[in-house]
PDB file of C-alpha atoms in Angstrom:
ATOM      1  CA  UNK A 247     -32.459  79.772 -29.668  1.00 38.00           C
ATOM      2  CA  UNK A 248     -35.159  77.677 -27.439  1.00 42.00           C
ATOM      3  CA  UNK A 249     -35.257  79.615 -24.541  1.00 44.00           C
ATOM      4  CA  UNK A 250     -37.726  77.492 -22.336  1.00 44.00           C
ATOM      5  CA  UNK A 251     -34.999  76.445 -19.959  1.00 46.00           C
ATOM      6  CA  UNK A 252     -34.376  79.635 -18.640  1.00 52.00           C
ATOM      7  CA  UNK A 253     -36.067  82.244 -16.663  1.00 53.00           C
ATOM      8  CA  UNK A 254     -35.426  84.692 -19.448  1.00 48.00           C
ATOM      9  CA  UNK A 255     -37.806  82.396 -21.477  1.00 46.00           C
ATOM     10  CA  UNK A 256     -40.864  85.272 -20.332  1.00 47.00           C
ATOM     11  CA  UNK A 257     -38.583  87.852 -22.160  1.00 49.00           C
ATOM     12  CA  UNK A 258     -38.246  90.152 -25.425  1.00 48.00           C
ATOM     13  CA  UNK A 259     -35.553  90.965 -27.510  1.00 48.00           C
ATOM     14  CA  UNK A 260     -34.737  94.500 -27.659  1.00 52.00           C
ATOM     15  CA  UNK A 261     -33.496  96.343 -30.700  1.00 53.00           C
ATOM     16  CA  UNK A 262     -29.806  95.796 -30.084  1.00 55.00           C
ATOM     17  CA  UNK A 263     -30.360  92.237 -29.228  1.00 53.00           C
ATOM     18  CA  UNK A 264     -30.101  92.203 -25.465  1.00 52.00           C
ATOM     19  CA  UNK A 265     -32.947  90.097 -23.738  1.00 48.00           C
ATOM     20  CA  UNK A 266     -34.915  91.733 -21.406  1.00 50.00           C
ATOM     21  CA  UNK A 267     -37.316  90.327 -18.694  1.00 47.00           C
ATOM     22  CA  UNK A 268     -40.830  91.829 -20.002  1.00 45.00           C
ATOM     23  CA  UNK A 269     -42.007  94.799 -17.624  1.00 39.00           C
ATOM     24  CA  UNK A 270     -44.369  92.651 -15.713  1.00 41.00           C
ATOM     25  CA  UNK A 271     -41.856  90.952 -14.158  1.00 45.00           C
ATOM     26  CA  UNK A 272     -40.074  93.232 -11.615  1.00 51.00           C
ATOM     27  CA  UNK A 273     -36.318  93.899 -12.575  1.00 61.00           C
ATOM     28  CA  UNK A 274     -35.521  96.506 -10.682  1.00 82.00           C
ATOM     29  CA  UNK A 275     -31.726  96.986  -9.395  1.00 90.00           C
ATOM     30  CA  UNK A 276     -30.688  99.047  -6.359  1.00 91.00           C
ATOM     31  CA  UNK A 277     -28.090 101.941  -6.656  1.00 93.00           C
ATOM     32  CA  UNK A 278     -24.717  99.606  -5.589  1.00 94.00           C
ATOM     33  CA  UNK A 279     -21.692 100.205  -3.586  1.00 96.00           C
ATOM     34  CA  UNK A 280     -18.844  98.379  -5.822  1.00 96.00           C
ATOM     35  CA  UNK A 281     -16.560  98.700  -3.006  1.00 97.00           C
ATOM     36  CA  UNK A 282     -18.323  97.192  -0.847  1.00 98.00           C
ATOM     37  CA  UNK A 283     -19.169  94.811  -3.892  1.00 97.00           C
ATOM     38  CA  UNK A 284     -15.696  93.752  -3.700  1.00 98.00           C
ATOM     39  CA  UNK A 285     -15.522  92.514   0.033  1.00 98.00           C
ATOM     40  CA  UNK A 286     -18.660  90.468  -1.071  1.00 98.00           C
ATOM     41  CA  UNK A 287     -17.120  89.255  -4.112  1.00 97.00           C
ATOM     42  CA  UNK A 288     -13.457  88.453  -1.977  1.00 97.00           C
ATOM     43  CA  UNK A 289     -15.949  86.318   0.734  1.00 96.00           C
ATOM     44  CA  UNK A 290     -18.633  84.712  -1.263  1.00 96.00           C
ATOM     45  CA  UNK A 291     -16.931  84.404  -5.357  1.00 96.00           C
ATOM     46  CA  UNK A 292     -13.158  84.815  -5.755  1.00 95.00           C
ATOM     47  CA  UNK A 293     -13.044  81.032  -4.370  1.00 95.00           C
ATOM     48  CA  UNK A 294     -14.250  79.576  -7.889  1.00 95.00           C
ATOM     49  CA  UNK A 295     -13.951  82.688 -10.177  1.00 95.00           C
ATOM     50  CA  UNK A 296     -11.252  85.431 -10.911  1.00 95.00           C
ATOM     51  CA  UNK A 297     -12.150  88.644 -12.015  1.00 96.00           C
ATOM     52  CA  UNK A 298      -9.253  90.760 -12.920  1.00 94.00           C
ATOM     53  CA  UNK A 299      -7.932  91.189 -16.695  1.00 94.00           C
ATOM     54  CA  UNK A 300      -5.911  88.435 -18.234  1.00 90.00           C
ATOM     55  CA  UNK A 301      -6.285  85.898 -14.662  1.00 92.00           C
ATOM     56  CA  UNK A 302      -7.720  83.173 -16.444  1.00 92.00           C
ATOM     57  CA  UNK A 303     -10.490  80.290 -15.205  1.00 95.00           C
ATOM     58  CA  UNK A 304     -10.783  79.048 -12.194  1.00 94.00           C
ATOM     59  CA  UNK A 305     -13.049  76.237 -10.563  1.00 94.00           C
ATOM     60  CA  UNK A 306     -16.368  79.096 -12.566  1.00 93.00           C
ATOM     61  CA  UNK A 307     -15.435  81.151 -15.531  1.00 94.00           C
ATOM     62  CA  UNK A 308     -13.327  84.559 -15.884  1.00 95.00           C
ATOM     63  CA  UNK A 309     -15.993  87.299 -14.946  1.00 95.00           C
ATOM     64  CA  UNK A 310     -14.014  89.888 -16.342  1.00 96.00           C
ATOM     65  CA  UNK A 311     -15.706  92.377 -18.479  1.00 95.00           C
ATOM     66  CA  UNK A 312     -18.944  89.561 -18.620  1.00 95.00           C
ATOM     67  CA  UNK A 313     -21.576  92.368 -18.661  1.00 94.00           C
ATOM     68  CA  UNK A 314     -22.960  92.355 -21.889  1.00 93.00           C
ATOM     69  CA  UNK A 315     -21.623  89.061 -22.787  1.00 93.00           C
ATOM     70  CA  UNK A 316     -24.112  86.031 -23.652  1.00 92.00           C
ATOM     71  CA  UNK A 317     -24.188  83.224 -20.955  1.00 92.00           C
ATOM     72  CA  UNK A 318     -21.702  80.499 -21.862  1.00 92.00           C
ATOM     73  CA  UNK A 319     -19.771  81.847 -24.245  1.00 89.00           C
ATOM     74  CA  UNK A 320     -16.577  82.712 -22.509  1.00 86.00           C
ATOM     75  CA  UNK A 321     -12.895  81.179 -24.285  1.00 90.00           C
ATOM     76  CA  UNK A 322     -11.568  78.478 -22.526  1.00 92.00           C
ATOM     77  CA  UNK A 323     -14.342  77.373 -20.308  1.00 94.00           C
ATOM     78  CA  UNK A 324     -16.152  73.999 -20.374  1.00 93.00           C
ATOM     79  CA  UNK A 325     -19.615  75.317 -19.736  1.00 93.00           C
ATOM     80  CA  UNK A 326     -22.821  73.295 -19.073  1.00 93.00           C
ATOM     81  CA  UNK A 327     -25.230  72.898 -22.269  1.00 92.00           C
ATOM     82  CA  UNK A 328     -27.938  74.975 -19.670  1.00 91.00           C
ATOM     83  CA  UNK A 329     -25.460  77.906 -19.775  1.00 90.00           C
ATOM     84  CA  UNK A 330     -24.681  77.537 -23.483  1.00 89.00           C
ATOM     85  CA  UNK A 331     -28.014  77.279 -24.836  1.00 89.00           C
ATOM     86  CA  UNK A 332     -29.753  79.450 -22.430  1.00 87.00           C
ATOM     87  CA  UNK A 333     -28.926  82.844 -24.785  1.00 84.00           C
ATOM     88  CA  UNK A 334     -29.339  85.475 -22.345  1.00 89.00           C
ATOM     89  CA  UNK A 335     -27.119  88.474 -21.960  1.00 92.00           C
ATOM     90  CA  UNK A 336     -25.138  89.392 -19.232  1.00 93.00           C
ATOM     91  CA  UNK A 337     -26.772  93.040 -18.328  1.00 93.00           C
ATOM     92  CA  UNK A 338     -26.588  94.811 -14.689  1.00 93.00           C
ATOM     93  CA  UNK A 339     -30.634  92.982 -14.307  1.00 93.00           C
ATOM     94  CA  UNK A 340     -30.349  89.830 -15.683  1.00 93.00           C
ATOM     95  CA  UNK A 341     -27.048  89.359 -13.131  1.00 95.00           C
ATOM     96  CA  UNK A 342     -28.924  90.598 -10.031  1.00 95.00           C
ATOM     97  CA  UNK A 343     -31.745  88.580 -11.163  1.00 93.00           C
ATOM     98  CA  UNK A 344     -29.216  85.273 -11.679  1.00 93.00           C
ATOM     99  CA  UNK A 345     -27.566  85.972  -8.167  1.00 95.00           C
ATOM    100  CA  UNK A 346     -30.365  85.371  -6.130  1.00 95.00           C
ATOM    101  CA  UNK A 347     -30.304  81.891  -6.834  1.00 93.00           C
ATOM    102  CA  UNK A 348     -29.043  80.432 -10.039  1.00 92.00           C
ATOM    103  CA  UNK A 349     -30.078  77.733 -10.418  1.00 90.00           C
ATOM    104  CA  UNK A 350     -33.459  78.606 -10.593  1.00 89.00           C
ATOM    105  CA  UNK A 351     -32.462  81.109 -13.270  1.00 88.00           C
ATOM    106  CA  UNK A 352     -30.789  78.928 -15.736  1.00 89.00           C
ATOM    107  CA  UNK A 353     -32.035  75.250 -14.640  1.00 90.00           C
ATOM    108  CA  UNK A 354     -28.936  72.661 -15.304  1.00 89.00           C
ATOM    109  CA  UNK A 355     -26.140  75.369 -14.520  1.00 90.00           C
ATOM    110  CA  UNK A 356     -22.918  73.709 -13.113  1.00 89.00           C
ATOM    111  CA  UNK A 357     -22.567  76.399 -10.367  1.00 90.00           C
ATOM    112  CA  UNK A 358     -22.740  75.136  -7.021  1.00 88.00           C
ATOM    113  CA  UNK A 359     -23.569  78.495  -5.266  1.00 91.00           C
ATOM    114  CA  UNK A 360     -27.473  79.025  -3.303  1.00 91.00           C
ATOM    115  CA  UNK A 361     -27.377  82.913  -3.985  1.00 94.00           C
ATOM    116  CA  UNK A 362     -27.202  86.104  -2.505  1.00 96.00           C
ATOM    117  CA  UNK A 363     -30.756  87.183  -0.821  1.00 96.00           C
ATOM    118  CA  UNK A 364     -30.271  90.092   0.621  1.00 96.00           C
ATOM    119  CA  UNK A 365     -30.771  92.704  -2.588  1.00 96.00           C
ATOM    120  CA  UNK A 366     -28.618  95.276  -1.245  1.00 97.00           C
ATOM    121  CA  UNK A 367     -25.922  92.947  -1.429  1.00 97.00           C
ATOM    122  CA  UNK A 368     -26.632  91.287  -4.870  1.00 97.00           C
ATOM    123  CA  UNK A 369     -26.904  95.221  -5.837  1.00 97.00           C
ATOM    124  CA  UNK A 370     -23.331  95.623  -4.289  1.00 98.00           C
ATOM    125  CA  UNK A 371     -21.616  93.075  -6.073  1.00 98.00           C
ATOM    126  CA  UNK A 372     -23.565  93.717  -9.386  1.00 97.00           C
ATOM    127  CA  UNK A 373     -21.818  97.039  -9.511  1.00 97.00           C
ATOM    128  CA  UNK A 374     -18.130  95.468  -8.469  1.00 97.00           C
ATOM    129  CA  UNK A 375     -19.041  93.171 -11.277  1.00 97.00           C
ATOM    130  CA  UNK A 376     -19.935  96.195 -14.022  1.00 95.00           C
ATOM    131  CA  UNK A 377     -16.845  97.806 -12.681  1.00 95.00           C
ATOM    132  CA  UNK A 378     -14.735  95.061 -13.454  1.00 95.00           C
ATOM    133  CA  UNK A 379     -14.419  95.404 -17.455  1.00 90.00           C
ATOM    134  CA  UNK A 380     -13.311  97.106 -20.792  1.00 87.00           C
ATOM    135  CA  UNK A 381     -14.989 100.971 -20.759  1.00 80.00           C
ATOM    136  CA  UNK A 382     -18.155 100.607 -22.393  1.00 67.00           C
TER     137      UNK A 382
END
């Protein structure tokens, strides 16, 4: 995968095959509240994306059970090349990292959204996100 469109591109693969930022890049996630992830989620996502079991697409792709899911990859939605090629994962950093402003994160994504700033918010919905998936 050519990974010099996204901000994963300064990254290493693990042994299980998750991409990580390397360490000197600060990835770092709060502790979240996935309730009050929710309320974020109902206010600033469930416009363009559902997030419940078997709900389908919306305007954005199904975000249920994305963590640990590559970018793009999801049945059923017409994703932008940046999103398909890009070849991260979907892991609790590389989502708080994306919601602060996407796209910076993966250049040439389709999704119309500026990002969350605060990081106690992005932190909140990152764990309503996690929560919202098969049992790992």
């Amino acid at each position: 995968m050519d990974f010099k469109n996204c901000a994963i591109s300064r990254s290493i693969q693990t042994k299980n095959g998750v991409w990580r930022l390397k360490q000197n890049v600060d990835m770092s996630v709060p502790a979240g509240d996935s309730a009050k992830g929710k309320k974020i989620f109902t206010t600033k996502c469930a416009q363009c994306h559902n997030i419940e079991a078997g709900k389908g697409h919306k305007t954005g792709p199904s975000l249920w059970d994305i963590v640990g899911k590559k970018t793009g990859q999801g049945a059923g939605y017409k994703y932008s090349d940046a999103n398909k090629n890009c070849g991260l994962t979907w892991t609790k950093e590389t989502l708080y990292k994306y919601l602060e402003n996407p796209k910076k994160m993966i250049p040439g994504t389709k999704m119309v959204f500026a990002g969350i700033k605060k990081p106690q918010e992005r932190a909140d919905l990152v764990a309503y996100i996690e929560s919202m998936g098969e049992p790992k």
